[in-house]
PDB file of C-alpha atoms in Angstrom:
ATOM      1  CA  UNK Q  19     -19.090   5.233   9.491  1.00  0.00           C
ATOM      2  CA  UNK Q  20     -17.357   2.074   8.329  1.00  0.00           C
ATOM      3  CA  UNK Q  21     -13.667   2.933   8.011  1.00  0.00           C
ATOM      4  CA  UNK Q  22     -10.937   0.639   6.704  1.00  0.00           C
ATOM      5  CA  UNK Q  23      -7.218   0.980   6.224  1.00  0.00           C
ATOM      6  CA  UNK Q  24      -5.102  -0.302   3.326  1.00  0.00           C
ATOM      7  CA  UNK Q  25      -1.568  -0.201   4.746  1.00  0.00           C
ATOM      8  CA  UNK Q  26       1.564  -0.548   2.685  1.00  0.00           C
ATOM      9  CA  UNK Q  27       4.865   1.009   1.786  1.00  0.00           C
ATOM     10  CA  UNK Q  28       3.695   1.700  -1.795  1.00  0.00           C
ATOM     11  CA  UNK Q  29       7.218   2.022  -3.208  1.00  0.00           C
ATOM     12  CA  UNK Q  30       5.793   2.621  -5.749  1.00  0.00           C
ATOM     13  CA  UNK Q  31       2.021   2.304  -5.797  1.00  0.00           C
ATOM     14  CA  UNK Q  32       0.989   0.112  -8.749  1.00  0.00           C
ATOM     15  CA  UNK Q  33      -2.159  -1.015 -10.521  1.00  0.00           C
ATOM     16  CA  UNK Q  34      -2.553  -4.083  -8.305  1.00  0.00           C
ATOM     17  CA  UNK Q  35      -2.672  -1.793  -5.263  1.00  0.00           C
ATOM     18  CA  UNK Q  36      -5.159   0.487  -7.014  1.00  0.00           C
ATOM     19  CA  UNK Q  37      -7.466  -2.388  -7.844  1.00  0.00           C
ATOM     20  CA  UNK Q  38      -7.611  -3.553  -4.215  1.00  0.00           C
ATOM     21  CA  UNK Q  39      -8.045   0.011  -2.891  1.00  0.00           C
ATOM     22  CA  UNK Q  40     -10.880   0.702  -5.358  1.00  0.00           C
ATOM     23  CA  UNK Q  41     -12.655  -2.507  -4.336  1.00  0.00           C
ATOM     24  CA  UNK Q  42     -12.221  -1.603  -0.667  1.00  0.00           C
ATOM     25  CA  UNK Q  43     -13.755   1.816  -1.400  1.00  0.00           C
ATOM     26  CA  UNK Q  44     -16.864  -0.015  -2.594  1.00  0.00           C
ATOM     27  CA  UNK Q  45     -17.121  -1.901   0.708  1.00  0.00           C
ATOM     28  CA  UNK Q  46     -16.388   0.872   3.217  1.00  0.00           C
ATOM     29  CA  UNK Q  47     -17.470   4.480   3.693  1.00  0.00           C
ATOM     30  CA  UNK Q  48     -13.872   5.625   4.023  1.00  0.00           C
ATOM     31  CA  UNK Q  49     -10.590   3.933   3.128  1.00  0.00           C
ATOM     32  CA  UNK Q  50      -7.352   5.237   4.552  1.00  0.00           C
ATOM     33  CA  UNK Q  51      -4.367   4.440   2.373  1.00  0.00           C
ATOM     34  CA  UNK Q  52      -1.791   4.350   5.150  1.00  0.00           C
ATOM     35  CA  UNK Q  53       1.713   4.730   3.763  1.00  0.00           C
ATOM     36  CA  UNK Q  54       4.212   3.042   6.028  1.00  0.00           C
ATOM     37  CA  UNK Q  55       7.935   2.857   6.472  1.00  0.00           C
ATOM     38  CA  UNK Q  56       9.626  -0.438   7.201  1.00  0.00           C
ATOM     39  CA  UNK Q  57      13.161   0.409   8.282  1.00  0.00           C
ATOM     40  CA  UNK Q  58      14.383  -3.009   7.126  1.00  0.00           C
ATOM     41  CA  UNK Q  59      13.547  -2.051   3.515  1.00  0.00           C
ATOM     42  CA  UNK Q  60      15.506   0.091   1.127  1.00  0.00           C
ATOM     43  CA  UNK Q  61      13.170   2.558  -0.598  1.00  0.00           C
ATOM     44  CA  UNK Q  62      13.481   4.102  -4.019  1.00  0.00           C
ATOM     45  CA  UNK Q  63      11.068   6.917  -3.169  1.00  0.00           C
ATOM     46  CA  UNK Q  64      10.924   9.021  -0.034  1.00  0.00           C
ATOM     47  CA  UNK Q  65       7.902   8.824   2.249  1.00  0.00           C
ATOM     48  CA  UNK Q  66       6.769  12.223   0.967  1.00  0.00           C
ATOM     49  CA  UNK Q  67       7.049  11.097  -2.657  1.00  0.00           C
ATOM     50  CA  UNK Q  68       5.158   7.872  -1.944  1.00  0.00           C
ATOM     51  CA  UNK Q  69       2.350   9.835  -0.277  1.00  0.00           C
ATOM     52  CA  UNK Q  70       2.255  12.336  -3.164  1.00  0.00           C
ATOM     53  CA  UNK Q  71       2.068   9.564  -5.778  1.00  0.00           C
ATOM     54  CA  UNK Q  72      -0.758   7.847  -3.905  1.00  0.00           C
ATOM     55  CA  UNK Q  73      -2.693  11.117  -3.521  1.00  0.00           C
ATOM     56  CA  UNK Q  74      -2.254  11.997  -7.205  1.00  0.00           C
ATOM     57  CA  UNK Q  75      -3.310   8.535  -8.306  1.00  0.00           C
ATOM     58  CA  UNK Q  76      -6.306   8.180  -5.994  1.00  0.00           C
ATOM     59  CA  UNK Q  77      -7.635  11.751  -6.211  1.00  0.00           C
ATOM     60  CA  UNK Q  78     -10.583  10.745  -8.402  1.00  0.00           C
ATOM     61  CA  UNK Q  79     -11.876   8.070  -5.995  1.00  0.00           C
ATOM     62  CA  UNK Q  80     -14.407   9.116  -3.378  1.00  0.00           C
ATOM     63  CA  UNK Q  81     -13.887   8.218   0.254  1.00  0.00           C
ATOM     64  CA  UNK Q  82     -10.121   7.776   0.023  1.00  0.00           C
ATOM     65  CA  UNK Q  83      -7.701   9.436   2.438  1.00  0.00           C
ATOM     66  CA  UNK Q  84      -3.922   9.085   2.061  1.00  0.00           C
ATOM     67  CA  UNK Q  85      -1.721   9.630   5.094  1.00  0.00           C
ATOM     68  CA  UNK Q  86       1.446   8.296   6.734  1.00  0.00           C
ATOM     69  CA  UNK Q  87       1.081   5.590   9.365  1.00  0.00           C
ATOM     70  CA  UNK Q  88       3.794   7.107  11.528  1.00  0.00           C
ATOM     71  CA  UNK Q  89       5.581   5.261  14.295  1.00  0.00           C
ATOM     72  CA  UNK Q  90       4.183   2.358  16.279  1.00  0.00           C
ATOM     73  CA  UNK Q  91       1.866  -0.557  15.746  1.00  0.00           C
ATOM     74  CA  UNK Q  92      -0.715  -0.710  12.986  1.00  0.00           C
ATOM     75  CA  UNK Q  93      -3.206  -2.014  15.560  1.00  0.00           C
ATOM     76  CA  UNK Q  94      -2.768   1.151  17.635  1.00  0.00           C
ATOM     77  CA  UNK Q  95      -3.037   3.348  14.536  1.00  0.00           C
ATOM     78  CA  UNK Q  96      -6.335   1.606  13.726  1.00  0.00           C
ATOM     79  CA  UNK Q  97      -7.634   2.148  17.237  1.00  0.00           C
ATOM     80  CA  UNK Q  98      -6.730   5.858  17.155  1.00  0.00           C
ATOM     81  CA  UNK Q  99      -8.345   6.379  13.743  1.00  0.00           C
ATOM     82  CA  UNK Q 100     -11.525   4.404  14.473  1.00  0.00           C
ATOM     83  CA  UNK Q 101     -10.742   1.802  11.838  1.00  0.00           C
ATOM     84  CA  UNK Q 102     -12.848  -1.348  11.899  1.00  0.00           C
ATOM     85  CA  UNK Q 103     -10.965  -3.317   9.223  1.00  0.00           C
ATOM     86  CA  UNK Q 104      -7.586  -3.707   7.609  1.00  0.00           C
ATOM     87  CA  UNK Q 105      -7.826  -4.586   3.921  1.00  0.00           C
ATOM     88  CA  UNK Q 106      -5.052  -6.653   2.366  1.00  0.00           C
ATOM     89  CA  UNK Q 107      -4.797  -7.921  -1.185  1.00  0.00           C
ATOM     90  CA  UNK Q 108      -3.649 -11.500  -1.656  1.00  0.00           C
ATOM     91  CA  UNK Q 109      -1.788 -12.670  -4.749  1.00  0.00           C
ATOM     92  CA  UNK Q 110      -1.009 -16.198  -3.612  1.00  0.00           C
ATOM     93  CA  UNK Q 111      -1.169 -18.641  -0.742  1.00  0.00           C
ATOM     94  CA  UNK Q 112       2.256 -17.415   0.402  1.00  0.00           C
ATOM     95  CA  UNK Q 113       0.751 -13.932   0.874  1.00  0.00           C
ATOM     96  CA  UNK Q 114      -1.943 -15.512   3.038  1.00  0.00           C
ATOM     97  CA  UNK Q 115       0.628 -17.439   5.069  1.00  0.00           C
ATOM     98  CA  UNK Q 116       2.550 -14.195   5.644  1.00  0.00           C
ATOM     99  CA  UNK Q 117      -0.522 -12.068   6.457  1.00  0.00           C
ATOM    100  CA  UNK Q 118      -2.516 -14.455   8.685  1.00  0.00           C
ATOM    101  CA  UNK Q 119      -0.346 -14.197  11.827  1.00  0.00           C
ATOM    102  CA  UNK Q 120      -0.358 -10.396  11.562  1.00  0.00           C
ATOM    103  CA  UNK Q 121      -4.127 -10.358  11.101  1.00  0.00           C
ATOM    104  CA  UNK Q 122      -4.567 -12.506  14.189  1.00  0.00           C
ATOM    105  CA  UNK Q 123      -2.224 -10.339  16.253  1.00  0.00           C
ATOM    106  CA  UNK Q 124      -3.935  -7.122  15.122  1.00  0.00           C
ATOM    107  CA  UNK Q 125      -7.321  -8.550  16.096  1.00  0.00           C
ATOM    108  CA  UNK Q 126      -6.015  -9.614  19.504  1.00  0.00           C
ATOM    109  CA  UNK Q 127      -4.318  -6.260  20.137  1.00  0.00           C
ATOM    110  CA  UNK Q 128      -7.112  -3.933  19.053  1.00  0.00           C
ATOM    111  CA  UNK Q 129     -10.145  -5.907  17.886  1.00  0.00           C
ATOM    112  CA  UNK Q 130      -9.626  -4.774  14.294  1.00  0.00           C
ATOM    113  CA  UNK Q 131     -10.508  -7.393  11.686  1.00  0.00           C
ATOM    114  CA  UNK Q 132      -8.543  -8.065   8.510  1.00  0.00           C
ATOM    115  CA  UNK Q 133     -10.385  -8.470   5.222  1.00  0.00           C
ATOM    116  CA  UNK Q 134      -8.502 -10.354   2.527  1.00  0.00           C
ATOM    117  CA  UNK Q 135      -9.325  -9.537  -1.085  1.00  0.00           C
ATOM    118  CA  UNK Q 136      -7.965 -11.852  -3.753  1.00  0.00           C
ATOM    119  CA  UNK Q 137      -6.059  -9.915  -6.385  1.00  0.00           C
ATOM    120  CA  UNK Q 138      -7.407  -9.680  -9.890  1.00  0.00           C
ATOM    121  CA  UNK Q 139      -5.742 -12.371 -12.024  1.00  0.00           C
ATOM    122  CA  UNK Q 140      -4.251  -9.714 -14.300  1.00  0.00           C
ATOM    123  CA  UNK Q 141      -2.209  -8.380 -11.350  1.00  0.00           C
ATOM    124  CA  UNK Q 142      -1.157 -11.575  -9.560  1.00  0.00           C
ATOM    125  CA  UNK Q 143       2.453 -11.189 -10.615  1.00  0.00           C
ATOM    126  CA  UNK Q 144       2.860  -7.540  -9.596  1.00  0.00           C
ATOM    127  CA  UNK Q 145       4.985  -6.348  -6.734  1.00  0.00           C
ATOM    128  CA  UNK Q 146       6.675  -3.013  -6.156  1.00  0.00           C
ATOM    129  CA  UNK Q 147      10.010  -4.834  -5.982  1.00  0.00           C
ATOM    130  CA  UNK Q 148       9.521  -6.445  -9.393  1.00  0.00           C
ATOM    131  CA  UNK Q 149       8.379  -3.157 -10.920  1.00  0.00           C
ATOM    132  CA  UNK Q 150      11.481  -1.368  -9.606  1.00  0.00           C
ATOM    133  CA  UNK Q 151      13.714  -4.139 -10.933  1.00  0.00           C
ATOM    134  CA  UNK Q 152      12.159  -4.139 -14.412  1.00  0.00           C
ATOM    135  CA  UNK Q 153      12.264  -0.336 -14.628  1.00  0.00           C
ATOM    136  CA  UNK Q 154      15.828  -0.254 -13.294  1.00  0.00           C
ATOM    137  CA  UNK Q 155      16.937  -2.594 -16.063  1.00  0.00           C
ATOM    138  CA  UNK Q 156      15.284  -0.469 -18.736  1.00  0.00           C
ATOM    139  CA  UNK Q 157      12.044  -2.398 -19.156  1.00  0.00           C
ATOM    140  CA  UNK Q 158       8.673  -0.743 -19.594  1.00  0.00           C
ATOM    141  CA  UNK Q 159       6.323  -0.764 -16.608  1.00  0.00           C
ATOM    142  CA  UNK Q 160       3.704   1.468 -18.235  1.00  0.00           C
ATOM    143  CA  UNK Q 161       1.056  -1.283 -18.116  1.00  0.00           C
ATOM    144  CA  UNK Q 162       1.542  -1.757 -14.390  1.00  0.00           C
ATOM    145  CA  UNK Q 163       1.788   1.691 -12.806  1.00  0.00           C
ATOM    146  CA  UNK Q 164      -0.214   4.922 -12.994  1.00  0.00           C
ATOM    147  CA  UNK Q 165       1.152   7.648 -15.296  1.00  0.00           C
ATOM    148  CA  UNK Q 166       2.322   9.827 -12.401  1.00  0.00           C
ATOM    149  CA  UNK Q 167       4.409   6.945 -11.061  1.00  0.00           C
ATOM    150  CA  UNK Q 168       5.821   6.119 -14.487  1.00  0.00           C
ATOM    151  CA  UNK Q 169       6.835   9.756 -14.999  1.00  0.00           C
ATOM    152  CA  UNK Q 170       8.658   9.815 -11.670  1.00  0.00           C
ATOM    153  CA  UNK Q 171      10.391   6.535 -12.418  1.00  0.00           C
ATOM    154  CA  UNK Q 172      11.505   7.731 -15.846  1.00  0.00           C
ATOM    155  CA  UNK Q 173      12.660  11.049 -14.411  1.00  0.00           C
ATOM    156  CA  UNK Q 174      14.807   9.122 -11.962  1.00  0.00           C
ATOM    157  CA  UNK Q 175      13.149  10.672  -8.949  1.00  0.00           C
ATOM    158  CA  UNK Q 176      14.652   8.721  -6.159  1.00  0.00           C
ATOM    159  CA  UNK Q 177      15.573  11.177  -3.457  1.00  0.00           C
ATOM    160  CA  UNK Q 178      14.934   9.133  -0.342  1.00  0.00           C
ATOM    161  CA  UNK Q 179      14.574  11.237   2.763  1.00  0.00           C
ATOM    162  CA  UNK Q 180      15.864  10.510   6.213  1.00  0.00           C
ATOM    163  CA  UNK Q 181      13.473   7.583   6.762  1.00  0.00           C
ATOM    164  CA  UNK Q 182      15.414   5.391   4.334  1.00  0.00           C
ATOM    165  CA  UNK Q 183      17.947   3.033   5.804  1.00  0.00           C
ATOM    166  CA  UNK Q 184      20.261   0.562   4.197  1.00  0.00           C
TER     167      UNK Q 184
END
């Protein structure tokens, strides 16, 4: 079985993420959407909420599993889960510059390869940070996020659990 992982904090998951995950699902037998926590970031949604939103959004796609990454290195997570590839979407050359050293390190640590998928032009400008900023200032993000995410954002669901720092 060819298994890949699409790691990210997904705070919140948006249509650019979905497009990359769906394309990855066409390339691999199973895609694990691995929801991570970066303690240097301030999250709007708790880890549990981010996992729930991803599961709700991706429920109709075959071969998709959503789970937390947990503690430790992504390379070790990949080794434990039998993952052969990490899939990352790229919006710009700066994304590539940021991702390349990590891809090289992950390959050296565990042998896992990184597959870069260029983002669809319609989503090049999207980031979770920008979506949170626009929504926080009263702008509509309905064209950029799944309905379940939009509902949570409008409802003001932002009850970060103990994994949030900052």
